[in-house]
Amino acid sequence: MSRKAPTIHDVALRAGVSPATASNVVNGNRPVGEESRARVLRAIAELGYRPNHLAAALRAKRSRLIGVAVPEISNPFFASLVHGLEEQAAASDYELVLVSTGEDGAAERRRIEALIDRQIEGLIVVPSRDDSFSALREKRGRALPPAVLVDRGCESPGVDTVGAECAAGAYAATRHLIELGHRDIAALTPSRHLANIRARIDGYGRALAEADLSARARVCVGGQHIDALRGAIEQDLHRADRPTAIFALTNVAALAAIKAVRALGLDIPGDVSIVGFDDFDWMCALRPYLTTVAQPVDEFASSAWRLLMQRLSGAAKEDDVRIELPCALKVRESTGPARPRLKIAAGA
Amino acid sequence: MSRKAPTIHDVALRAGVSPATASNVVNGNRPVGEESRARVLRAIAELGYRPNHLAAALRAKRSRLIGVAVPEISNPFFASLVHGLEEQAAASDYELVLVSTGEDGAAERRRIEALIDRQIEGLIVVPSRDDSFSALREKRGRALPPAVLVDRGCESPGVDTVGAECAAGAYAATRHLIELGHRDIAALTPSRHLANIRARIDGYGRALAEADLSARARVCVGGQHIDALRGAIEQDLHRADRPTAIFALTNVAALAAIKAVRALGLDIPGDVSIVGFDDFDWMCALRPYLTTVAQPVDEFASSAWRLLMQRLSGAAKEDDVRIELPCALKVRESTGPARPRLKIAAGA
DNA sequence: GTGAAAGCGCTAACAT
DNA sequence: ATGTTAGCGCTTTCAC
């Protein structure tokens, strides 16, 4: 270790000016004369001075830190979201403090409170439950920083939100399946507790209803874990009146559905068609390329960032802003015409 | 906005003790009497006091912030790494500040310096180049926090590193291909500039050499971008003596190889076998399940964290610690026996 | 345009 | 076991 890092005081000393002036050179808060500026700059270079953001943040009450909380970083959807947010942060001279909540309410609250205790200026959250944020506010009173909820909790009062038109996306996907002649279409979902999931179920239900298929609606709820999801849909697939198509309501559900169908030796889309949710590279690498409802995740990130910056600048109006972005149905190879069911597992 | 948040001073006042005692209750730095402790705790609850980590960090010179820099968050390998690190952080009462460097040296330096200016206590980096860290140290002198390099730069002096036994992994993969009868095995890689990639190339070369196939070695360098990679290997695939197997040295290269092979209407593994690198869920969802060299990414995270914590506690010895974890060859469906080449694109 | 002085909220000496 | 004091490094009044 060399001697301790130079402070702005050292810079000021060496430049023969006051700390205030040195500070003003570093972060142009006030105009500084040609002469002084040059000397300060020189001193900075000579000393290798670097500002201490912590101290600046404490004094100015601006940490330039944004807290980000997602349920699970390795989920490609959330990973893409974080990626987009990081890009925005880098461009606006902010840093991201990232926590993972694991779809667990208690852990979520602890992690988000840790973020707040660190004086983050704003919060971007994919909550584990729709009411997570309201619950948090109840606990913390008005001491919450500006926040934007993404993907989930899109009806939460008192906070801006960004989500997708899930009902429309799900409707389009289900229509697609119906037009292919499917009449037994199962929806596979981790839970029914999230509004965005319920919107997907609604879209699915509406498409069925329009085709007079309401009686055949079946929503298979499999839980968060992929193995549980897979087990749940596998049971359904074992029935004599097994579905000829599965609409997976999340990307994890899609993976589970694929594995279940494979495990039973059924062909995609020959025996069972599959529509997934979300979209990323690996979905169109291996066969069959997955038909899916793509959410505009990059726009999620940029919209959430924009909303948050507006709140931080105080330029936002009182009302909560609700952004709903359209989904896009990507028809690829995992969906095909319905065929009469054969007995399953009748050999290779 | 309600009135400003209570400080530890307010707590002390209300509990009728000194700020020091209140502080000691909050973060058990020194023992506190039963009586005082109870009153402080009550004051904290009544006031809804929350400590300001920024101020604590400034004073104690311990930010409990760890900087993490990865080339690209949405790459599933890095996403898993970050996920693992976040788990460790949550368990040790640290927070992660995450930046993305985009495989770009200049951006990397800027982002990492931003991290340092925020007084992070330690740094976990997947550098964009093997010498990134040395270059950084040159610029910043000894003012660098303890750091651990993961995956890349594993020979950098003056810093602990965690990586995989890439040469052994690549050797095993290539042997596997050779045992299947392949003699024209192309290696596809984004670049040759990273030591871990070179180790993979070495392992590949050694296996070829042992089988007297050195003359047929071909390393196809395609660049960072997936389309470029794909174009590069597609060219190779167009040649009359096209490879019957491709060993993709990264997960992005694997994706590119698959797309290229598909685009030419070739069958995997019938016409071309493929071995990938890294391992994650989607690799064994769609067909054919990808044969791959799996790196122990969770162990990367836990080892890196452990090393960093040791440095932070001062318990580490002087010497750089080098951890090399074994890879595992996962033989699945994308590799099969070599078949004589037929003319390509001869119709459906 | 510049400087002096006063803290931001907290913890670490040094007392007792 | 507890209190008193003095800052951490910075920015911001308030003067000039």
XYZ file of C-alpha atoms (C1' of nucleotides) in Angstrom:
728
model
C 0.000 0.000 0.000
C 1.222 3.429 -0.905
C 0.135 6.420 1.160
C -3.521 7.178 1.237
C -5.394 8.448 -1.763
C -5.339 12.212 -2.397
C -8.512 14.102 -1.537
C -9.968 17.160 -3.136
C -8.327 19.045 -0.332
C -4.918 17.895 -1.520
C -5.808 18.959 -5.014
C -6.903 22.375 -3.821
C -3.713 22.797 -1.817
C -1.491 21.938 -4.720
C -3.422 24.111 -7.135
C -3.418 26.963 -4.676
C -7.182 27.305 -4.649
C -9.945 26.455 -2.217
C -11.555 23.030 -2.009
C -14.744 24.648 -3.229
C -13.129 25.751 -6.445
C -11.501 22.403 -6.972
C -14.865 20.762 -6.460
C -16.428 23.087 -8.982
C -13.837 22.166 -11.567
C -14.477 18.480 -11.033
C -18.231 18.691 -11.369
C -18.987 21.984 -13.062
C -21.512 23.088 -10.499
C -20.406 26.670 -10.837
C -18.259 28.473 -13.381
C -14.543 28.605 -12.659
C -11.973 30.967 -14.101
C -9.653 29.846 -16.882
C -6.577 30.203 -14.743
C -7.837 28.287 -11.724
C -9.368 25.562 -13.801
C -6.075 24.856 -15.544
C -4.167 24.658 -12.273
C -6.733 22.388 -10.702
C -6.722 20.118 -13.700
C -2.975 19.941 -13.551
C -2.999 19.134 -9.852
C -5.540 16.405 -10.439
C -3.406 14.829 -13.108
C -0.218 15.069 -11.087
C -1.787 13.640 -7.963
C -3.817 11.044 -9.778
C -6.800 12.313 -7.879
C -10.067 10.388 -8.079
C -13.213 11.690 -6.451
C -14.764 9.651 -3.670
C -18.335 9.108 -4.784
C -19.381 7.895 -1.372
C -18.502 11.165 0.272
C -20.038 13.143 -2.536
C -23.205 11.104 -2.277
C -23.447 11.578 1.461
C -23.055 15.293 1.224
C -25.114 15.965 -1.873
C -27.694 13.286 -1.085
C -27.360 11.907 -4.567
C -25.850 8.458 -4.710
C -26.257 7.954 -8.459
C -27.054 4.370 -7.586
C -30.124 2.588 -8.909
C -31.332 -0.553 -7.201
C -32.474 -3.402 -9.400
C -34.304 -6.427 -8.025
C -35.267 -9.413 -10.140
C -36.528 -12.831 -9.136
C -33.727 -14.782 -10.780
C -30.809 -13.422 -12.749
C -30.143 -16.502 -14.835
C -33.632 -16.530 -16.281
C -32.811 -15.238 -19.763
C -35.719 -12.833 -19.706
C -34.502 -11.106 -16.571
C -30.904 -11.316 -17.702
C -31.845 -9.413 -20.851
C -33.719 -6.872 -18.795
C -30.729 -6.293 -16.536
C -28.513 -6.043 -19.559
C -30.715 -3.331 -21.017
C -30.805 -1.449 -17.743
C -27.055 -1.589 -17.396
C -26.696 -0.042 -20.820
C -28.936 2.824 -19.793
C -27.078 3.242 -16.536
C -23.699 3.399 -18.218
C -25.000 6.063 -20.560
C -26.380 8.199 -17.741
C -23.496 7.882 -15.324
C -25.391 5.737 -12.859
C -24.459 2.393 -11.400
C -26.718 -0.561 -10.783
C -26.906 -2.400 -7.492
C -28.362 -5.780 -8.326
C -30.178 -8.169 -6.037
C -32.000 -11.379 -6.670
C -35.199 -12.192 -4.813
C -35.750 -15.822 -5.718
C -39.525 -15.493 -6.066
C -39.654 -15.355 -2.295
C -41.524 -12.582 -0.537
C -39.459 -12.459 2.636
C -36.109 -12.535 0.902
C -37.390 -9.947 -1.495
C -38.259 -7.534 1.242
C -34.923 -7.982 2.958
C -32.960 -7.474 -0.220
C -34.915 -4.436 -1.305
C -34.620 -2.867 2.131
C -30.887 -3.412 1.966
C -30.944 -1.505 -1.293
C -32.884 1.355 0.233
C -30.548 1.529 3.223
C -27.789 2.120 0.756
C -29.492 5.292 -0.358
C -30.160 4.202 -3.905
C -31.891 7.019 -5.737
C -34.414 4.834 -7.473
C -35.618 1.295 -7.742
C -36.466 -0.931 -10.667
C -38.170 -4.102 -9.559
C -39.704 -7.216 -10.982
C -41.652 -8.048 -7.839
C -42.207 -11.590 -6.717
C -45.863 -10.827 -6.060
C -48.195 -8.199 -7.427
C -48.635 -6.632 -4.022
C -44.990 -6.783 -2.972
C -44.556 -3.116 -3.463
C -47.677 -2.106 -1.603
C -46.610 -4.337 1.258
C -43.217 -2.703 1.264
C -44.710 0.742 1.366
C -46.887 -0.274 4.263
C -43.799 -1.293 6.202
C -41.719 1.715 5.282
C -44.226 4.502 5.075
C -43.344 7.257 2.654
C -39.628 6.556 2.939
C -39.496 4.798 -0.406
C -37.433 6.069 -3.309
C -39.032 6.516 -6.713
C -39.667 3.124 -8.243
C -40.726 1.450 -11.444
C -42.256 -1.999 -11.487
C -41.543 -4.108 -14.544
C -43.408 -7.129 -15.857
C -45.343 -7.729 -12.670
C -47.477 -5.759 -10.238
C -48.613 -3.558 -13.090
C -51.711 -2.437 -11.249
C -49.913 -1.342 -8.116
C -51.057 2.093 -7.022
C -48.550 4.812 -6.416
C -45.825 3.540 -8.674
C -45.017 3.657 -12.382
C -45.154 0.364 -14.217
C -44.002 -1.197 -17.458
C -45.482 -4.389 -18.803
C -46.612 -6.169 -21.919
C -50.006 -6.606 -23.467
C -50.083 -10.131 -22.203
C -53.734 -10.803 -22.864
C -53.394 -9.815 -26.499
C -50.242 -11.870 -26.883
C -51.827 -14.917 -25.339
C -54.952 -14.422 -27.414
C -52.898 -14.366 -30.611
C -51.012 -17.487 -29.603
C -54.171 -19.389 -28.767
C -55.869 -18.253 -31.981
C -52.887 -19.521 -33.886
C -53.297 -22.916 -32.279
C -57.050 -22.990 -32.902
C -56.553 -22.100 -36.525
C -54.258 -25.076 -36.795
C -57.200 -27.201 -35.746
C -56.331 -27.740 -32.105
C -59.260 -28.117 -29.772
C -57.535 -29.441 -26.686
C -55.075 -26.775 -25.730
C -53.558 -26.827 -22.284
C -52.069 -23.731 -20.709
C -49.073 -24.449 -18.496
C -48.145 -21.911 -15.852
C -46.110 -21.747 -12.657
C -48.944 -20.051 -10.774
C -52.111 -18.013 -11.145
C -51.152 -15.407 -8.612
C -49.640 -12.842 -10.893
C -51.716 -10.360 -12.834
C -49.623 -10.711 -15.956
C -50.111 -14.466 -15.854
C -53.815 -14.036 -15.292
C -53.904 -11.724 -18.290
C -52.309 -14.481 -20.330
C -54.854 -16.944 -19.055
C -57.587 -14.468 -19.932
C -56.311 -14.070 -23.463
C -56.159 -17.818 -23.790
C -59.677 -18.134 -22.388
C -61.075 -15.485 -24.667
C -59.698 -17.153 -27.770
C -61.150 -20.468 -26.655
C -64.490 -18.865 -25.906
C -64.685 -17.293 -29.333
C -64.184 -20.738 -30.824
C -66.772 -22.294 -28.523
C -64.029 -24.212 -26.812
C -64.465 -22.845 -23.317
C -65.505 -26.203 -21.976
C -62.173 -27.656 -22.991
C -60.034 -25.001 -21.347
C -57.488 -26.506 -19.033
C -54.995 -24.530 -17.056
C -52.233 -26.624 -15.595
C -50.581 -24.943 -12.603
C -47.182 -26.458 -11.927
C -45.333 -24.278 -9.435
C -42.112 -22.301 -9.746
C -39.736 -25.166 -10.100
C -39.111 -26.587 -13.517
C -39.327 -30.204 -12.399
C -42.663 -29.609 -10.756
C -43.932 -27.891 -13.866
C -42.771 -30.737 -15.975
C -44.386 -33.294 -13.701
C -47.659 -31.418 -13.808
C -47.902 -31.277 -17.567
C -46.681 -34.842 -17.906
C -49.684 -36.013 -15.943
C -51.931 -34.190 -18.313
C -50.131 -35.702 -21.249
C -50.766 -39.170 -19.887
C -54.528 -38.847 -20.047
C -56.445 -40.423 -22.890
C -57.781 -37.013 -23.821
C -54.410 -35.454 -23.633
C -53.970 -32.001 -25.133
C -52.738 -31.753 -28.699
C -51.199 -28.398 -27.941
C -49.566 -26.721 -24.978
C -49.352 -23.007 -24.460
C -46.575 -22.381 -21.980
C -47.112 -19.084 -20.201
C -43.489 -18.429 -19.247
C -40.139 -19.369 -20.672
C -39.499 -21.781 -17.831
C -42.883 -23.391 -18.473
C -41.939 -23.735 -22.126
C -38.775 -25.559 -21.195
C -40.731 -27.802 -18.858
C -43.309 -28.546 -21.524
C -40.682 -29.455 -24.063
C -38.973 -31.795 -21.639
C -42.255 -33.445 -20.684
C -43.281 -34.015 -24.267
C -39.864 -35.405 -25.071
C -39.883 -37.678 -22.079
C -43.083 -39.286 -23.263
C -41.602 -39.896 -26.650
C -44.068 -37.609 -28.370
C -43.191 -35.583 -31.415
C -43.225 -31.793 -31.569
C -45.280 -30.632 -33.371
C -46.519 -33.945 -34.774
C -48.178 -35.149 -31.608
C -48.142 -31.997 -29.541
C -47.714 -28.408 -30.611
C -46.019 -25.999 -28.224
C -46.126 -22.232 -27.973
C -43.763 -20.632 -25.517
C -43.369 -17.198 -23.961
C -40.447 -14.778 -24.283
C -37.853 -15.073 -26.969
C -34.118 -15.485 -27.031
C -31.328 -16.850 -29.152
C -31.334 -20.470 -28.148
C -35.004 -20.821 -28.927
C -34.213 -20.866 -32.609
C -31.050 -22.896 -32.577
C -32.109 -26.441 -31.971
C -35.073 -28.161 -33.541
C -37.864 -27.542 -33.687
C -37.556 -23.778 -33.507
C -39.979 -22.688 -30.883
C -43.120 -20.761 -31.714
C -43.380 -18.136 -29.018
C -44.907 -14.919 -27.750
C -42.030 -12.470 -27.623
C -42.080 -9.674 -25.068
C -40.165 -6.526 -26.017
C -37.633 -6.813 -23.237
C -35.288 -4.119 -24.525
C -38.169 -1.684 -24.588
C -39.025 -2.755 -21.061
C -35.580 -1.659 -20.000
C -35.546 1.636 -21.853
C -39.082 2.545 -20.803
C -38.447 1.692 -17.177
C -35.294 3.753 -17.207
C -36.987 6.706 -18.837
C -39.824 6.642 -16.336
C -37.430 6.461 -13.427
C -35.297 9.332 -14.712
C -38.429 11.420 -15.109
C -39.358 10.787 -11.506
C -35.844 11.568 -10.336
C -35.803 14.851 -12.205
C -39.088 15.741 -10.604
C -40.496 16.317 -14.069
C -43.153 13.652 -13.683
C -46.745 14.410 -12.975
C -48.551 13.056 -9.972
C -50.384 10.232 -11.691
C -48.885 6.810 -12.001
C -47.641 6.131 -15.486
C -48.638 2.789 -16.980
C -46.796 1.569 -20.036
C -48.016 -1.492 -21.898
C -45.942 -2.678 -24.799
C -47.197 -5.078 -27.465
C -46.033 -8.663 -27.743
C -45.206 -10.335 -31.030
C -46.196 -13.868 -31.935
C -43.257 -15.585 -33.597
C -44.584 -18.539 -35.534
C -41.851 -21.074 -36.004
C -41.701 -24.848 -36.067
C -43.081 -26.109 -32.796
C -46.676 -25.623 -33.862
C -48.416 -27.607 -36.582
C -51.801 -28.908 -37.611
C -53.702 -30.937 -35.039
C -53.646 -34.640 -35.669
C -55.853 -37.302 -34.177
C -54.350 -38.647 -30.980
C -52.691 -42.018 -31.093
C -52.017 -44.083 -28.063
C -48.866 -42.758 -26.496
C -45.612 -44.530 -25.939
C -46.516 -47.233 -28.438
C -42.862 -47.971 -29.008
C -40.348 -45.952 -30.978
C -42.701 13.596 1.546
C -42.802 13.287 5.306
C -40.136 14.979 7.411
C -36.621 13.762 6.952
C -35.524 10.316 8.026
C -34.395 9.873 11.639
C -30.661 9.542 12.218
C -28.820 7.583 14.825
C -28.600 10.818 16.708
C -32.377 10.960 16.975
C -32.409 7.401 18.194
C -29.803 8.164 20.843
C -31.717 11.208 21.987
C -34.961 9.339 22.358
C -33.301 6.418 24.119
C -31.406 8.753 26.382
C -28.004 7.360 25.422
C -25.086 8.577 23.355
C -24.908 8.111 19.607
C -21.985 5.776 20.178
C -24.077 3.447 22.282
C -26.903 3.534 19.789
C -24.421 2.727 17.058
C -23.081 -0.177 19.071
C -26.522 -1.607 19.461
C -27.131 -1.411 15.747
C -23.931 -3.104 14.730
C -22.636 -4.908 17.783
C -19.161 -3.451 17.587
C -18.949 -3.291 21.362
C -21.026 -4.833 24.107
C -23.965 -2.797 25.365
C -25.826 -3.144 28.658
C -29.192 -4.874 28.772
C -30.989 -1.740 29.818
C -29.570 0.576 27.183
C -29.935 -1.986 24.458
C -33.632 -2.370 25.152
C -34.261 1.359 25.123
C -32.293 1.838 21.916
C -34.159 -0.990 20.253
C -37.435 0.533 21.293
C -36.429 3.945 20.009
C -35.418 2.409 16.718
C -38.771 0.697 16.364
C -40.755 3.763 17.336
C -38.857 6.047 15.013
C -38.649 3.543 12.206
C -34.948 4.245 12.100
C -32.891 2.801 9.283
C -29.129 3.191 9.199
C -27.578 5.125 6.356
C -25.039 2.768 4.883
C -23.446 5.514 2.857
C -22.463 7.462 5.928
C -21.326 4.351 7.738
C -19.229 3.367 4.749
C -17.601 6.765 4.507
C -16.680 6.780 8.137
C -15.648 3.175 8.580
C -14.087 2.920 5.123
C -16.032 -0.245 4.501
C -18.658 0.071 1.824
C -19.736 -3.559 1.842
C -20.027 -3.183 -1.889
C -18.437 -5.593 -4.322
C -17.970 -4.564 -7.929
C -18.702 -7.150 -10.578
C -17.754 -6.652 -14.213
C -18.682 -9.091 -16.940
C -18.486 -8.753 -20.707
C -22.169 -9.365 -21.343
C -24.856 -10.099 -18.797
C -27.228 -11.907 -21.119
C -24.668 -14.533 -22.005
C -26.025 -17.430 -19.950
C -22.598 -18.329 -18.658
C -22.031 -14.887 -17.200
C -25.629 -14.650 -16.034
C -25.131 -17.834 -14.023
C -21.910 -16.490 -12.623
C -23.574 -13.281 -11.489
C -26.410 -15.282 -10.036
C -23.984 -17.321 -7.974
C -22.156 -14.225 -6.803
C -25.377 -12.546 -5.777
C -26.243 -15.538 -3.650
C -22.922 -15.281 -1.876
C -23.322 -11.557 -1.426
C -26.768 -11.901 0.090
C -25.436 -14.449 2.546
C -22.538 -12.233 3.599
C -24.404 -8.953 3.824
C -22.728 -7.431 0.811
C -24.264 -5.868 -2.243
C -23.162 -6.224 -5.828
C -22.597 -3.306 -8.164
C -22.811 -4.750 -11.633
C -21.349 -3.386 -14.817
C -21.125 -4.758 -18.300
C -18.024 -4.220 -20.404
C -19.138 -5.396 -23.809
C -15.839 -7.090 -24.637
C -14.456 -3.624 -25.203
C -11.242 -2.546 -23.524
C -11.998 1.177 -23.294
C -15.516 0.745 -21.970
C -14.220 -1.845 -19.566
C -11.717 0.522 -18.078
C -14.242 3.297 -17.708
C -16.792 1.064 -16.053
C -14.328 -0.514 -13.678
C -12.912 2.840 -12.696
C -16.431 4.027 -11.959
C -16.730 1.049 -9.669
C -13.514 1.887 -7.875
C -14.501 5.519 -7.464
C -17.513 4.248 -5.600
C -15.231 2.715 -3.026
C -16.192 -0.872 -3.666
C -14.255 -3.095 -1.296
C -13.419 -5.713 -3.859
C -13.718 -6.536 -7.503
C -14.730 -9.655 -9.363
C -14.026 -9.377 -13.041
C -14.275 -11.389 -16.197
C -11.869 -9.192 -18.114
C -12.306 -8.502 -21.793
C -8.624 -9.164 -22.349
C -6.057 -11.165 -20.436
C -4.000 -8.084 -19.698
C -6.923 -5.807 -18.835
C -6.127 -5.956 -15.201
C -2.437 -5.302 -15.580
C -3.256 -2.354 -17.795
C -5.633 -1.054 -15.176
C -3.032 -1.333 -12.474
C -0.568 0.520 -14.625
C -3.022 3.394 -14.895
C -4.040 3.419 -11.262
C -0.925 2.484 -9.434
C -1.460 0.644 -6.189
C -4.860 2.189 -5.663
C -6.683 -0.953 -6.708
C -8.973 -2.867 -4.387
C -8.507 -6.609 -3.905
C -9.683 -8.385 -7.011
C -10.389 -11.816 -8.378
C -10.320 -12.555 -12.076
C -12.699 -15.227 -13.295
C -12.565 -17.256 -16.484
C -10.073 -15.005 -18.217
C -6.722 -13.442 -17.464
C -5.837 -16.406 -15.304
C -2.123 -15.758 -15.575
C -2.282 -12.137 -14.502
C 0.309 -11.392 -11.850
C -0.733 -9.798 -8.593
C -4.299 -10.981 -8.546
C -6.145 -14.140 -7.544
C -7.806 -16.038 -10.342
C -10.432 -18.701 -10.879
C -10.730 -20.634 -14.085
C -11.388 -24.016 -15.592
C -9.066 -26.700 -16.835
C -9.866 -25.706 -20.349
C -7.116 -27.668 -22.039
C -8.229 -30.897 -20.396
C -11.846 -30.208 -21.230
C -11.065 -29.467 -24.837
C -8.823 -32.507 -25.048
C -11.628 -34.735 -23.790
C -14.076 -33.261 -26.252
C -11.733 -33.698 -29.176
C -10.853 -37.249 -28.134
C -14.543 -38.013 -28.016
C -14.892 -36.812 -31.592
C -11.858 -38.734 -32.747
C -13.125 -41.901 -31.137
C -16.289 -41.457 -33.117
C -14.156 -41.628 -36.233
C -13.940 -37.973 -37.073
C -10.773 -36.852 -38.768
C -11.749 -33.428 -39.980
C -12.633 -31.535 -36.869
C -12.868 -27.780 -37.010
C -12.550 -25.639 -33.916
C -14.713 -22.526 -34.000
C -13.747 -19.616 -31.788
C -14.454 -15.891 -31.514
C -10.758 -15.104 -31.163
C -7.355 -16.466 -30.232
C -6.456 -13.674 -27.899
C -7.584 -15.138 -24.640
C -5.503 -17.587 -22.677
C -8.473 -19.761 -21.797
C -9.366 -20.001 -25.486
C -5.781 -20.788 -26.362
C -5.828 -23.511 -23.735
C -8.877 -24.955 -25.432
C -7.128 -24.786 -28.764
C -4.120 -26.494 -27.202
C -6.232 -29.307 -25.818
C -7.819 -29.703 -29.212
C -4.397 -29.701 -30.873
C -2.951 -32.204 -28.463
C -5.759 -34.673 -29.046
C -5.329 -34.289 -32.781
C -1.583 -34.728 -32.516
C -1.937 -37.913 -30.526
C -4.106 -39.271 -33.297
C -1.669 -38.114 -35.980
C -4.220 -35.645 -37.174
C -2.220 -32.477 -36.628
C -2.108 -31.777 -40.327
C -5.865 -31.593 -40.427
C -6.244 -29.161 -37.562
C -8.286 -26.155 -38.509
C -9.092 -23.340 -36.224
C -11.795 -21.058 -37.532
C -11.675 -17.614 -35.949
C -14.970 -15.805 -36.370
C -15.013 -12.730 -34.147
C -17.209 -11.756 -31.234
C -20.439 -11.362 -33.102
C -22.591 -14.385 -33.624
C -23.354 -13.599 -37.256
C -19.690 -13.242 -38.046
C -18.957 -16.523 -36.330
C -21.691 -18.173 -38.245
C -20.466 -16.769 -41.531
C -16.954 -17.957 -40.822
C -17.898 -21.535 -40.135
C -20.362 -21.554 -43.007
C -17.522 -20.874 -45.386
C -15.669 -23.826 -44.011
C -18.734 -25.957 -44.354
C -18.999 -25.081 -48.024
C -15.643 -26.583 -48.887
C -15.460 -30.001 -50.473
C -13.347 -31.198 -47.588
C -15.692 -29.712 -45.077
C -15.300 -30.801 -41.472
C -17.443 -33.668 -40.234
C -17.334 -32.270 -36.739
C -17.193 -28.838 -35.174
C -15.864 -28.112 -31.732
C -17.278 -24.773 -30.673
C -15.036 -23.174 -28.079
C -17.655 -20.949 -26.469
C -21.402 -21.102 -26.020
C -21.907 -18.338 -28.540
C -19.736 -20.224 -31.014
C -21.868 -23.306 -30.419
C -24.978 -21.372 -31.247
C -23.339 -19.997 -34.379
C -22.203 -23.456 -35.452
C -25.653 -24.905 -35.018
C -27.202 -22.135 -37.054
C -24.628 -22.501 -39.798
C -25.081 -26.236 -40.063
C -28.849 -25.827 -40.132
C -28.673 -23.124 -42.754
C -26.837 -25.459 -45.088
C -29.458 -28.117 -44.595
C -27.027 -30.505 -42.979
C -28.027 -32.918 -40.275
C -26.694 -32.924 -36.727
C -25.055 -35.278 -35.988
C -25.622 -37.181 -39.249
C -23.594 -34.873 -41.432
C -21.822 -32.806 -38.848
C -21.224 -33.489 -35.179
C -21.069 -30.548 -32.803
C -19.536 -30.181 -29.372
C -20.240 -26.974 -27.531
C -18.854 -25.230 -24.483
C -20.636 -24.365 -21.248
C -23.878 -25.953 -20.210
C -27.314 -24.667 -19.369
C -30.917 -25.704 -19.383
C -31.894 -24.920 -22.932
C -29.059 -26.996 -24.314
C -30.975 -30.131 -23.477
C -34.447 -29.025 -24.370
C -34.582 -28.969 -28.121
C -33.168 -31.595 -30.393
C -30.543 -32.743 -30.673
C -29.387 -32.284 -27.100
C -26.015 -30.676 -27.314
C -22.855 -32.507 -26.389
C -20.803 -29.977 -24.502
C -17.895 -29.212 -22.201
C -19.493 -27.947 -19.015
C -17.619 -25.468 -16.873
C -18.473 -25.515 -13.165
C -19.884 -22.035 -13.080
C -21.393 -22.276 -9.597
C -18.010 -23.263 -8.238
C -16.509 -20.337 -10.124
C -18.788 -18.064 -8.154
C -18.228 -19.638 -4.768
C -14.461 -19.886 -5.240
C -14.148 -16.330 -6.440
C -16.168 -15.122 -3.498
C -14.161 -17.122 -1.027
C -10.884 -15.827 -2.419
C -12.101 -12.275 -2.297
C -13.342 -12.587 1.262
C -9.981 -13.984 2.284
C -8.223 -10.998 0.792
C -10.624 -8.611 2.462
C -10.084 -10.191 5.827
C -6.373 -9.864 5.322
C -6.029 -13.570 5.999
C -4.553 -14.275 2.603
C -0.905 -14.869 2.000
C 1.139 -12.793 -0.345
C 1.172 -15.160 -3.261
C -1.500 -15.055 -5.924
C -3.945 -17.884 -5.552
C -4.770 -19.782 -8.739
C -7.802 -22.003 -8.774
C -8.442 -24.313 -11.700
C -11.636 -26.318 -11.647
C -12.255 -29.357 -13.828
C -14.656 -29.347 -16.763
C -17.055 -32.179 -17.483
C -17.752 -33.534 -20.939
C -21.473 -34.097 -21.285
C -22.000 -36.511 -24.130
C -25.466 -36.062 -25.550
C -26.973 -36.219 -28.998
C -25.169 -33.743 -31.166
C -22.198 -36.005 -31.687
C -22.245 -39.248 -33.622
C -20.093 -41.494 -35.778
C -18.333 -39.891 -38.685
C -19.930 -40.621 -42.033
C -18.467 -40.135 -45.456
C -19.237 -36.709 -46.776
C -21.915 -36.338 -49.411
C -22.230 -33.353 -51.632
C -24.077 -30.702 -49.677
C -27.307 -28.993 -50.501
C -28.304 -31.682 -52.952
C -31.965 -30.894 -52.462
C -34.186 -31.653 -49.534
C -15.100 34.165 -9.572
C -13.478 32.573 -5.194
C -12.925 31.288 -0.192
C -14.262 29.988 4.676
C -16.949 27.276 7.283
C -20.445 24.129 8.238
C -22.030 19.969 8.118
C -24.177 15.106 5.430
C -24.781 10.533 9.152
C -22.029 7.776 10.975
C -18.172 5.274 13.820
C -13.573 5.093 16.110
C -10.522 6.818 19.433
C -9.986 8.271 23.723
C -11.909 9.137 27.647
C -14.316 7.859 32.101
C -20.399 -0.106 29.853
C -20.924 4.444 28.231
C -20.070 9.246 26.698
C -17.340 12.947 24.140
C -15.017 14.372 20.352
C -13.332 14.378 16.058
C -13.489 13.668 11.781
C -14.337 10.283 6.878
C -14.272 13.462 1.842
C -17.117 15.987 -0.088
C -20.507 20.006 -1.432
C -22.794 23.953 -0.276
C -24.368 28.063 1.822
C -22.832 32.525 2.712
C -19.776 35.803 2.398
C -16.621 38.694 -0.308
